[in-house]
Coordinates of C-alpha atoms in Angstrom, one line a residue:
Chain A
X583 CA -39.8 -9.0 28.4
X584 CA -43.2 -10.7 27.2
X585 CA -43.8 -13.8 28.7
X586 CA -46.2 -14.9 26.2
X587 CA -43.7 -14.8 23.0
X588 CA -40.6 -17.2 22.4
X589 CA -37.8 -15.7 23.4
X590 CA -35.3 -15.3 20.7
X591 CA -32.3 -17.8 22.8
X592 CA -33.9 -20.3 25.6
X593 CA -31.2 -21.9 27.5
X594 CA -32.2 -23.8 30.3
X595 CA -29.9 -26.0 32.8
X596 CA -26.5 -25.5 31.1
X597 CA -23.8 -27.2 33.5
X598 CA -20.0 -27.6 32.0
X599 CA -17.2 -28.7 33.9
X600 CA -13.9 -29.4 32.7
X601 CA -12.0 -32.2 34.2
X602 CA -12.6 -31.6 38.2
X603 CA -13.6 -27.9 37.8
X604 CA -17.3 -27.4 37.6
X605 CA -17.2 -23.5 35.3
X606 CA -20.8 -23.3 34.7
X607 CA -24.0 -24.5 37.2
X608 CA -27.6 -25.3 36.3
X609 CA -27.8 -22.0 34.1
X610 CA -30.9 -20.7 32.5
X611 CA -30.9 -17.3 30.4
X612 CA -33.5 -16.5 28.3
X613 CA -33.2 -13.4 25.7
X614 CA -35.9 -11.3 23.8
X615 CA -35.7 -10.7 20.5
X616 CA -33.8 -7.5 19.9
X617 CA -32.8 -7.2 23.6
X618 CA -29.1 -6.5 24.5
X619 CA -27.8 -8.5 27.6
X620 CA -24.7 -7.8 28.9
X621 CA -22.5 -10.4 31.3
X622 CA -20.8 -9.1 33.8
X623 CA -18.2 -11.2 36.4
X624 CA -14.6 -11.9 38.0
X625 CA -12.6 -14.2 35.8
X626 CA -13.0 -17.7 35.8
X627 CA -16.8 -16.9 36.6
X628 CA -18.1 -18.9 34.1
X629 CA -19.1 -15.9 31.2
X630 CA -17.1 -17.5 28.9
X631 CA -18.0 -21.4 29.4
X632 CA -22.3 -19.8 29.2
X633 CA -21.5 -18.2 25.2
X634 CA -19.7 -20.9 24.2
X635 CA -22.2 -23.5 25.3
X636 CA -25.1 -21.5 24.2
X637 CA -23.0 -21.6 21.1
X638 CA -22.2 -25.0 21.5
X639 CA -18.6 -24.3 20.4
X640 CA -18.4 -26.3 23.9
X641 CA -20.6 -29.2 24.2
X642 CA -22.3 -28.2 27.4
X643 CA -22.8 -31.7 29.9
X644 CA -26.8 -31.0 30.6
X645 CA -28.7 -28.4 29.5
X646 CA -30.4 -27.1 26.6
X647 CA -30.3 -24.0 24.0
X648 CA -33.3 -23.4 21.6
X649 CA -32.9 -20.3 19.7
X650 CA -36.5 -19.1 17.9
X651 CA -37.6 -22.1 19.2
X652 CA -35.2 -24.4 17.2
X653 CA -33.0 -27.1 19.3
X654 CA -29.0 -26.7 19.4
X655 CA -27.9 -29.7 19.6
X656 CA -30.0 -31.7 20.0
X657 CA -32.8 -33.5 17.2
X658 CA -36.1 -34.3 17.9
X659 CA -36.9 -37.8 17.3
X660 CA -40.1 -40.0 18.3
X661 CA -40.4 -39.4 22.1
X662 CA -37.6 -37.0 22.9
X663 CA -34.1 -35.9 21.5
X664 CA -31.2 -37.3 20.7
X665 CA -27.7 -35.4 19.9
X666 CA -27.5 -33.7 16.6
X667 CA -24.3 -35.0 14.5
X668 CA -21.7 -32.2 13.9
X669 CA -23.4 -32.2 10.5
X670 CA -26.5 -31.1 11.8
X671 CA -24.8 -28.6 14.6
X672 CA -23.0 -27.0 11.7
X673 CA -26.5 -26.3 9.9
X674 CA -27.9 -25.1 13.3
X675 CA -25.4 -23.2 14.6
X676 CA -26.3 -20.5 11.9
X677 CA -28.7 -18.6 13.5
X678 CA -26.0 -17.6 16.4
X679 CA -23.3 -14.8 15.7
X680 CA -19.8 -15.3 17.2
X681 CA -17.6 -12.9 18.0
X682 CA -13.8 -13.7 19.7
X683 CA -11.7 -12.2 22.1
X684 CA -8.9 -12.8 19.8
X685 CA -11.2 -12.0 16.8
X686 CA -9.8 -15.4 14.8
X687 CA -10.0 -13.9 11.5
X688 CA -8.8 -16.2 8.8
X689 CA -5.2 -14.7 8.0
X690 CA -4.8 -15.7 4.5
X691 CA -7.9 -14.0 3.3
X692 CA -8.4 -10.4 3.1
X693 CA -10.8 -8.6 5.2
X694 CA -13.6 -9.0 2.0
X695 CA -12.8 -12.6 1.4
X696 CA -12.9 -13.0 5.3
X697 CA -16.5 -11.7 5.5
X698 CA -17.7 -12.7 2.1
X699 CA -16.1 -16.8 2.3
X700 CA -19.5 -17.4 4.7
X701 CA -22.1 -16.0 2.5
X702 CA -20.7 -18.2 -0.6
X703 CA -19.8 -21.7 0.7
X704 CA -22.3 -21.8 3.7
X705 CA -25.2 -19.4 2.3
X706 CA -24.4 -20.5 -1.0
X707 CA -24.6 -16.6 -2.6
X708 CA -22.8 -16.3 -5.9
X709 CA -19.2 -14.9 -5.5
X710 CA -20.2 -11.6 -7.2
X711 CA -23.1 -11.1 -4.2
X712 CA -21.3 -12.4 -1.4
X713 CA -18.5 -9.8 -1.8
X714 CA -20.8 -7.2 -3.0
X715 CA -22.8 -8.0 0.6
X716 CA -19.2 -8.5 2.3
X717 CA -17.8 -5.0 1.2
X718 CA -21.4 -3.3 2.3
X719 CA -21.2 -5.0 5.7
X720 CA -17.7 -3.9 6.3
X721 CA -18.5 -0.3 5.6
X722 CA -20.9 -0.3 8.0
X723 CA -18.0 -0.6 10.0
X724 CA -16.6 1.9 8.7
X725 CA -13.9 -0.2 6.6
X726 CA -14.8 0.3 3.5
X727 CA -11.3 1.4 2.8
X728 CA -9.6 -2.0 3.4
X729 CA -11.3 -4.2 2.2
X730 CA -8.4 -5.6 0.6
X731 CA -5.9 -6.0 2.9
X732 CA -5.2 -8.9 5.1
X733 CA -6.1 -9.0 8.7
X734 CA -2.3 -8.7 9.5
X735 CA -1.9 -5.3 7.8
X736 CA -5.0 -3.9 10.1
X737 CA -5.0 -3.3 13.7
X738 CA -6.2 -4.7 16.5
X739 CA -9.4 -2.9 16.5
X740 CA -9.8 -2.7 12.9
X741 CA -9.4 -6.7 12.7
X742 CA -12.3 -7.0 15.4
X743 CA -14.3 -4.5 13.5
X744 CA -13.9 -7.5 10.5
X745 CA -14.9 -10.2 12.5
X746 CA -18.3 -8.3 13.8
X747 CA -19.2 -7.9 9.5
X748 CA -18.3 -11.4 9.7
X749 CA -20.8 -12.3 12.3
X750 CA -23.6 -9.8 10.7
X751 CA -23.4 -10.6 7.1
X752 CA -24.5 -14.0 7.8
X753 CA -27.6 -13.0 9.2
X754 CA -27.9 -14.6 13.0
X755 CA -30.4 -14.6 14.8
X756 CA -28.7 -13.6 17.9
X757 CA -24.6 -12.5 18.1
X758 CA -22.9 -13.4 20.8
X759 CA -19.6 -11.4 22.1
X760 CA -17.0 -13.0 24.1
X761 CA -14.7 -10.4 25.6
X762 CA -14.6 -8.1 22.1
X763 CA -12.2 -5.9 23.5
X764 CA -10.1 -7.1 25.8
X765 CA -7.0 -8.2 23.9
X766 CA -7.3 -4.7 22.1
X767 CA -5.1 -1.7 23.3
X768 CA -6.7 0.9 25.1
X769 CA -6.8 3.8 22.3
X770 CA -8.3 1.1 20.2
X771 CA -11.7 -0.6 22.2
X772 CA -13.7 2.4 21.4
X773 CA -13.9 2.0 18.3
X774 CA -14.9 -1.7 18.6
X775 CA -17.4 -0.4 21.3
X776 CA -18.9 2.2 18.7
X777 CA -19.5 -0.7 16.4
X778 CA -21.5 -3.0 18.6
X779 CA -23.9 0.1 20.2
X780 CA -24.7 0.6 16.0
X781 CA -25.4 -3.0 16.0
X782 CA -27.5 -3.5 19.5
X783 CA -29.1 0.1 18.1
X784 CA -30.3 -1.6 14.8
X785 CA -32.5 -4.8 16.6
X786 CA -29.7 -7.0 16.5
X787 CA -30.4 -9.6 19.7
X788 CA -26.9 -9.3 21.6
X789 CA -25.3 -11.2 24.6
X790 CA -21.5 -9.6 25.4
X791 CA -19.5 -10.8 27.8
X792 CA -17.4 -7.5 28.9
X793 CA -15.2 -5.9 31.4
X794 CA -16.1 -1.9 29.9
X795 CA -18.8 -1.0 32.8
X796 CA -19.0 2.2 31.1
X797 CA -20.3 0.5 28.0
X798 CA -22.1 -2.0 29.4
X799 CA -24.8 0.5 31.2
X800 CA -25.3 2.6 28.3
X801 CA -25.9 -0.3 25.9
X802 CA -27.4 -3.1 28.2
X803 CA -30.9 -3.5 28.6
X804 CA -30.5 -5.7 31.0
X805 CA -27.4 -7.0 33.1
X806 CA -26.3 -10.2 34.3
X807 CA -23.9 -11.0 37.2
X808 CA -22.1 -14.2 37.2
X809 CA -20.1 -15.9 39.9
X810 CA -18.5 -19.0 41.0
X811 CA -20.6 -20.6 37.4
X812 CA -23.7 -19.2 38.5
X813 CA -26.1 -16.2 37.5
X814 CA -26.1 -14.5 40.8
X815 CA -28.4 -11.3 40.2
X816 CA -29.6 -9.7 37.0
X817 CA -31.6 -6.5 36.3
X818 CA -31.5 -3.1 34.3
X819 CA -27.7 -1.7 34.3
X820 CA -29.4 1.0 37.2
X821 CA -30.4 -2.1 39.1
X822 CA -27.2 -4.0 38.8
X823 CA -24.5 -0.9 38.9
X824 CA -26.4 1.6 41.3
X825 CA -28.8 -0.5 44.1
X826 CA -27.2 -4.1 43.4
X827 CA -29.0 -6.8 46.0
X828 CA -26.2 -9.2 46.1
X829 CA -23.0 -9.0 48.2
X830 CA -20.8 -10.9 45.6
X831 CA -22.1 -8.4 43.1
X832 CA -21.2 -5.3 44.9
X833 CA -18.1 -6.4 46.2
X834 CA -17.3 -7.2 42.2
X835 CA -18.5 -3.7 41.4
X836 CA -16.3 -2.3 44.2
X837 CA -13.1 -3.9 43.3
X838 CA -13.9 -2.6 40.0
X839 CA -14.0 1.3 41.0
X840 CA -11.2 0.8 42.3
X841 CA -9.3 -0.4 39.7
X842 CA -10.6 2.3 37.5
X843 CA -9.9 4.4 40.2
X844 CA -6.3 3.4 40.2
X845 CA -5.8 3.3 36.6
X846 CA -7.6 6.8 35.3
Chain B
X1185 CA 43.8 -43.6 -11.9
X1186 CA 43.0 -41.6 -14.6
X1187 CA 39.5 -40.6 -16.2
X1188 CA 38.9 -41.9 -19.6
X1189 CA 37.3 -38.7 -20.9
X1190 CA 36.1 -40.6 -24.1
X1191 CA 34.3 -42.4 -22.4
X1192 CA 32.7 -39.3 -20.6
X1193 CA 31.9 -38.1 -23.6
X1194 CA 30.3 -41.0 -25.0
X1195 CA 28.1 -41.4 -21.9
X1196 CA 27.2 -37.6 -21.5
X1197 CA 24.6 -37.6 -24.6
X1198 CA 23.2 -40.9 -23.3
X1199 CA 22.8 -40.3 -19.3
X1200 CA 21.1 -37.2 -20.6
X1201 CA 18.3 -39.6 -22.1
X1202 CA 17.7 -41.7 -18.7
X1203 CA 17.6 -38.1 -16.9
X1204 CA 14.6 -37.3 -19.2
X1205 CA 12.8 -40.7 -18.3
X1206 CA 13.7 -40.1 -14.8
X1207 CA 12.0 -36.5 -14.7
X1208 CA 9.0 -37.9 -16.3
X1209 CA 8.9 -40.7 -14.1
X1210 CA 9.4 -38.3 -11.4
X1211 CA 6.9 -35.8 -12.6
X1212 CA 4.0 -38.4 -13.0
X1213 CA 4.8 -40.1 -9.9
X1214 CA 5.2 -36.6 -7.8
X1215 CA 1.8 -35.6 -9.4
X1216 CA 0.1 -38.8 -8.4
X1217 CA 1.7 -39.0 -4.9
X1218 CA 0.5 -35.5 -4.3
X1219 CA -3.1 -35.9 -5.4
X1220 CA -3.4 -39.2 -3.5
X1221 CA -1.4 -37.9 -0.6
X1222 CA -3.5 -34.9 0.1
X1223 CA -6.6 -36.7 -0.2
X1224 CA -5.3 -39.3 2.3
X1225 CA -4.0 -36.6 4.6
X1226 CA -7.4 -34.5 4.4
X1227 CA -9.4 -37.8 4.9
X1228 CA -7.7 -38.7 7.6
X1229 CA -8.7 -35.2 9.3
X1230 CA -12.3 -36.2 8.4
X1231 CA -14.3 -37.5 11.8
X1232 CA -15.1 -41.1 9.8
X1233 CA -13.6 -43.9 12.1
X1234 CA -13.5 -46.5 9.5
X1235 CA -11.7 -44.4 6.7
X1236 CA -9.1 -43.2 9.7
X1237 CA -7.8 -46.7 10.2
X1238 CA -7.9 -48.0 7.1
X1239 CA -5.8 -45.0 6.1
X1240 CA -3.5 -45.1 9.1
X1241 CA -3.0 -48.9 8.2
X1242 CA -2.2 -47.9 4.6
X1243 CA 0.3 -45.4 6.0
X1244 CA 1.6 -48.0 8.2
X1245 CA 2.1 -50.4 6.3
X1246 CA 4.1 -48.6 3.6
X1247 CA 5.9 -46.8 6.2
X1248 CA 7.0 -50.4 7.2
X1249 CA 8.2 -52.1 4.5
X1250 CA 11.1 -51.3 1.9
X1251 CA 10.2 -49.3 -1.0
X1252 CA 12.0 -52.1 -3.7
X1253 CA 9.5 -54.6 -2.4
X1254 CA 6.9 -52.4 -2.7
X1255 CA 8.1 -52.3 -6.8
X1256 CA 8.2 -55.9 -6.9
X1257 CA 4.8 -56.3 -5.8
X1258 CA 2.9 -54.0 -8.2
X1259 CA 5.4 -55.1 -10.7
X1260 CA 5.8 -58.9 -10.1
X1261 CA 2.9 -59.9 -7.7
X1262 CA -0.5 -58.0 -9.1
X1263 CA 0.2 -59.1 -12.8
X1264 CA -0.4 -62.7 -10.5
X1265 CA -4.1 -61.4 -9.4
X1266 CA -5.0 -59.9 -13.1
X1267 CA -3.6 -56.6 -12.6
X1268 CA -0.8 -55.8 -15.0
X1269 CA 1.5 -52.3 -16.1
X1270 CA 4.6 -52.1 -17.6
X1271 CA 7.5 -51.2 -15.7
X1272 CA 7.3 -47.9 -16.4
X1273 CA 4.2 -47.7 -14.9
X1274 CA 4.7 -50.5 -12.5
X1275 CA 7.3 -47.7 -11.0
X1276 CA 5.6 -44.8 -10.8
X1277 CA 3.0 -46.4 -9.5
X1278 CA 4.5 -48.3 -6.7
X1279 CA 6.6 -44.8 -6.3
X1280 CA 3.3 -42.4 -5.8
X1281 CA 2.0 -44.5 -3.4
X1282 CA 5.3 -45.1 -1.6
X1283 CA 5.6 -40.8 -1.5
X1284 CA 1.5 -40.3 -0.9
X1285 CA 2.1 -42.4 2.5
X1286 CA 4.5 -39.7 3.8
X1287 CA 2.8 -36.8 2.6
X1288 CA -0.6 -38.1 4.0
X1289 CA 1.5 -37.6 7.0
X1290 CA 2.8 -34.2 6.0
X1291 CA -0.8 -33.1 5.0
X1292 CA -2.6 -34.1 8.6
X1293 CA 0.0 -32.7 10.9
X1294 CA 0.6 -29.4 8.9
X1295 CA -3.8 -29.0 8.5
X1296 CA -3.9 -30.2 12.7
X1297 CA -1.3 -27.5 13.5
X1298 CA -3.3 -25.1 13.0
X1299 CA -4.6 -22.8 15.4
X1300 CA -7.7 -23.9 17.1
X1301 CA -9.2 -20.8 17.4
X1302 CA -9.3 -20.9 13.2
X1303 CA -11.7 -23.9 13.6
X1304 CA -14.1 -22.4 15.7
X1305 CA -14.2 -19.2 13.8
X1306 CA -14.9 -21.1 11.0
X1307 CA -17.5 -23.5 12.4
X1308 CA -19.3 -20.4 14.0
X1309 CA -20.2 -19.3 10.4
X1310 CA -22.2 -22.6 9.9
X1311 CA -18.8 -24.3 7.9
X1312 CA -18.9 -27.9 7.7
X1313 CA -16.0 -29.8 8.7
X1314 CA -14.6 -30.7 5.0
X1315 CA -15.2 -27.3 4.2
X1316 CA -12.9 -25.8 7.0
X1317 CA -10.7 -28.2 6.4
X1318 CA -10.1 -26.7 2.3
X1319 CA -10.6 -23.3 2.9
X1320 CA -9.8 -21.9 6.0
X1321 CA -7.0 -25.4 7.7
X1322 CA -5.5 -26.1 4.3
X1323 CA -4.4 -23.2 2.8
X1324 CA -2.8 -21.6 5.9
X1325 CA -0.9 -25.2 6.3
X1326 CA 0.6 -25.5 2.8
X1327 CA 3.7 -23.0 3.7
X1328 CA 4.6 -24.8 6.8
X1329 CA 4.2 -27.5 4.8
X1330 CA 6.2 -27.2 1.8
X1331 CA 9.6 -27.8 3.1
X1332 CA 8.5 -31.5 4.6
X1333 CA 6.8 -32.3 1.5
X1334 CA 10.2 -31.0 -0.6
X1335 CA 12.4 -33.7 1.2
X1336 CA 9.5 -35.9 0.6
X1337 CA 9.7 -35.5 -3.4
X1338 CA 13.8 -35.9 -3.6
X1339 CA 13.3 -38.8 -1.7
X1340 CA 11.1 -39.3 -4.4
X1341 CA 13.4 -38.4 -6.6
X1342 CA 15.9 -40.1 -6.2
X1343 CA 14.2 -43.6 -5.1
X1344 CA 13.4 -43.6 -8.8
X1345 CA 17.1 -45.5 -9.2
X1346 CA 15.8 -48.5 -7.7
X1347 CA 13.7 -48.5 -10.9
X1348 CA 16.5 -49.5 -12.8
X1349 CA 15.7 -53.2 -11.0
X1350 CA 12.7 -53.9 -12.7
X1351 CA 14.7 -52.5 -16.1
X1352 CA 13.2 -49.3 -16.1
X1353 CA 15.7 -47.4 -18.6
X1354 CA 16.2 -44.1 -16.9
X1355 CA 19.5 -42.6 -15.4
X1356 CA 20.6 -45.5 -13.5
X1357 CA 20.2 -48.3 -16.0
X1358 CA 21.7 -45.8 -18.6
X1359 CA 24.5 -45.5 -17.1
X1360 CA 24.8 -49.5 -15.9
X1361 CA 23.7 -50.1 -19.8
X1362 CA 27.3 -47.9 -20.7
X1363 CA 28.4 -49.7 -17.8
X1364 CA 28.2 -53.5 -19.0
X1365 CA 29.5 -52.3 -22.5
X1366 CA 32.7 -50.6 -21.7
X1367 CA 33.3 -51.7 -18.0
X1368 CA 34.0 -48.1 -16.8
X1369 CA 31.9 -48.1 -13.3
X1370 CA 34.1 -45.4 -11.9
X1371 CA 33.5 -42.8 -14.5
X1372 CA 29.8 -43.8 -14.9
X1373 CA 29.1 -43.9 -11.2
X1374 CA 30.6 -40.6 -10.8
X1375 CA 28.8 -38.9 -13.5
X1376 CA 25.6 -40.8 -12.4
X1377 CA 26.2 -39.1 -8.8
X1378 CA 27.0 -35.5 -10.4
X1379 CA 23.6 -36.0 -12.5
X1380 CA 21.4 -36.8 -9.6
X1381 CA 23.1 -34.1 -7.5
X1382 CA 22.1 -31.6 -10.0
X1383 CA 18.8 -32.8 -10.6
X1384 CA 17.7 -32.4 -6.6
X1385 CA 19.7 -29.1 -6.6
X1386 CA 16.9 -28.0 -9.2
X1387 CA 14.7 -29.7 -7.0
X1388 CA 15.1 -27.9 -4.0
X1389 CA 16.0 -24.4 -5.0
X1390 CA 12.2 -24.4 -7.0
X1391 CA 10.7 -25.4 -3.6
X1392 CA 12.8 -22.5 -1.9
X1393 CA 11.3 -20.4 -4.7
X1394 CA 8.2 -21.3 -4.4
X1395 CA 8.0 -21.1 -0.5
X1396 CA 9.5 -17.5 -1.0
X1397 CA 6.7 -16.7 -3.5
X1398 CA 3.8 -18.1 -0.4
X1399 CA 2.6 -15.0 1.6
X1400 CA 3.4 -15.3 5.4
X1401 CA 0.6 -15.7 7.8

């Protein structure tokens, strides 16, 4: 990474807990712009909690996100910040890609109007160009045939495959991806997979949060371990998968060769 | 007992009148309560503090007091302050609000029901809150809606007898009109009852229409 430019997300200090259970500690992660970070970790490790605040679809407890250089947040007033209104979040929150585990598509709109009902009301494009942008975004995704059918009538993998157009067509600085394919059946996450290396491959700045180690060393350029709400080690995917410093991380790597072990 | 069928007769043609006053009355009133309702509802949904309670005041206090004396007042007590309709008006006015209360109601716990995850998907496209609220909340709410707001309208419906009070002509005081002529209450009442039966029988086999017509989600 060069140290001397901005790095496309800042987040420094991010601490959430919820109720008694602290989920994310003192976190700082800064990504480059066009850099693809992978998150790696246990359950309940905090991966999560650390997109969602950088998101601020949580409302981390301290801590601070600045993507380009732009708060999250937060406004800057004389002498410091204060908390931006949802108003203002709403406004800034557009430079930052999300994309669910569950994909959350919109059911009663069909895969166009789900990707195009973004670029009308919140970039304010004409109907006519926001679908003509929606339908070229989903064929990148190789969904040109359905663009009119409703996220009911497509599967699993097809419905994520919507929700990344979703996230892309409205131009983000930075996408994050929370679990993309883990509520997806098996026959069905390659596809999904397929769609984010295009993406990462094109300059898109990426953060995914994923269980596919497979994917995540071919894709990552850099990999981060979490544990216990923490970033415990991070380094190239060789680093991290092959020569890992940490104990925690090689016993999570372990446990995880031998479930694939199991399983294949 | 037997049924004086003249009398049927007679009254048949002019019950048929009141039912047409009490559709429109209906109509407008259903119309209004609708509009105001699902403003109300949506507001109330809104994150503004101050238009929360004085809208869950509203709702409360309608809620808590009887519909006739909520006619009374727009009829008899705002003509007092200036403010004057005729009792027409007067009743579908005091009627809409009455009906927006309940579907205010309707409106915020069929939009709140929905799936959380539909919020945040929304608000990480940049949405603002109203505009989550009418095009993503909203429209997946109005099928689970529909049969609440249904009963709320033949409620509706058929509150618009206690019109009759304030001398409203429709079906009621039609048939108490035939009623104080010929002193025939059992024939009239009967028929009165068979009228309004039909009329929410219309009523509710439109809504099951309609709902059947809504795409499931």
């Amino acid at each position: 990474m060069d140290a001397s430019a901005t790095p496309t997300l800042r987040a420094r200090s991010l601490s959430k807990r919820f109720g008694a259970r602290t989920v994310l500690r003192d976190v700082d992660l800064d990504v480059a712009r066009g850099e693809t970070v992978v998150v790696i970790g246990a359950s309940g490790s905090g991966k999560t909690t650390l997109l969602r605040c950088v998101s601020h679809l949580e409302i981390p407890d301290s801590g601070t996100v600045d993507v380009d250089g732009r708060p999250i947040g937060r406004i800057a007033i004389p002498g410091g910040f204060k908390d931006a209104s949802e108003r203002q979040l709403a406004v800034q929150r557009r430079g930052i890609g999300f994309v669910f585990q569950r994909f959350n598509l919109f059911p009663h709109l069909s895969a166009l109007d789900n990707v195009a009902i973004g670029l009308r009301h919140v970039l304010g494009l004409a109907k006519s160009a926001a679908r003509a942008r929606a339908a070229e975004q989903l064929r990148k995704v190789s969904l040109g045939d359905h663009l009119d059918k409703r996220p009911a009538e497509l599967s699993g993998g097809q419905q994520q495959r919507v929700a990344i157009a979703r996230a892309v067509a409205m131009q983000p600085t930075i996408i994050l991806f929370d679990e993309p394919t883990s509520a997806l059946d098996p026959e069905l996450v390659r596809e999904v997979l397929d769609a984010i290396r295009a993406l990462a491959a094109s300059g898109m700045t990426c953060v995914i949060v994923t269980h596919e180690m497979a994917f995540a060393r071919q894709v990552a350029n850099r990999v981060i371990f979490m544990d216990d709400g923490r970033i415990v080690e991070q380094g190239t995917p060789a680093e991290i998968f092959s020569r890992p410093r940490e104990a925690r991380t090689r016993r999570f790597l372990e446990h995880f060769d031998a479930e694939a072990g199991a399983t294949s | 007992m037997s049924i004086d069928w003249n009398i049927v007769e007679t009254a048949i043609p002019l019950l048929a009148r009141g039912t047409v006053v009490t559709l429109q009355i209906a109509l407008a009133a259903g119309v209004l309560a609708c509009l105001f309702g699902f403003t109300l509802g949506l507001a109330a949904l809104s994150n503004i503090k101050p238009l929360q309670w004085v809208i869950s005041a509203y709702v409360d206090f309608v809620r808590g007091t009887p519909l006739l004396i909520q006619v009374f007042l727009v009829f008899f007590a705002l003509p007092v302050v200036g403010i004057r309709f005729d009792e027409i008006w007067a009743g579908i006015i005091a009627l809409a609000f009455n009906t927006s209360a309940y579907i205010a109601e309707t409106v915020r716990g069929g939009v709140g029901s929905v799936e959380r995850g539909q919020t945040e998907a929304a608000r990480s496209i940049g949405m603002f809150r109203w505009q989550i609220l009418v095009y993503i909340l909203l429209p997946q709410a109005l099928r689970p809606m529909l049969p609440p707001l249904t009963n709320e309208l033949i409620s509706m419906t058929k509150n618009t007898s206690l019109l009759s009070v304030i001398s409203v002509y429709e079906l009621t005081r039609a048939g108490q009109a035939i009623i104080s002529v010929h002193f025939v209450p059992f024939e009239i009442y009967l028929l009165l009852a068979l009228y309004y039966y039909a009329l929410i029988k219309a009523l509710s086999y439109l809504s099951r229409y309609v709902e059947s017509r809504m795409p499931v989600l």
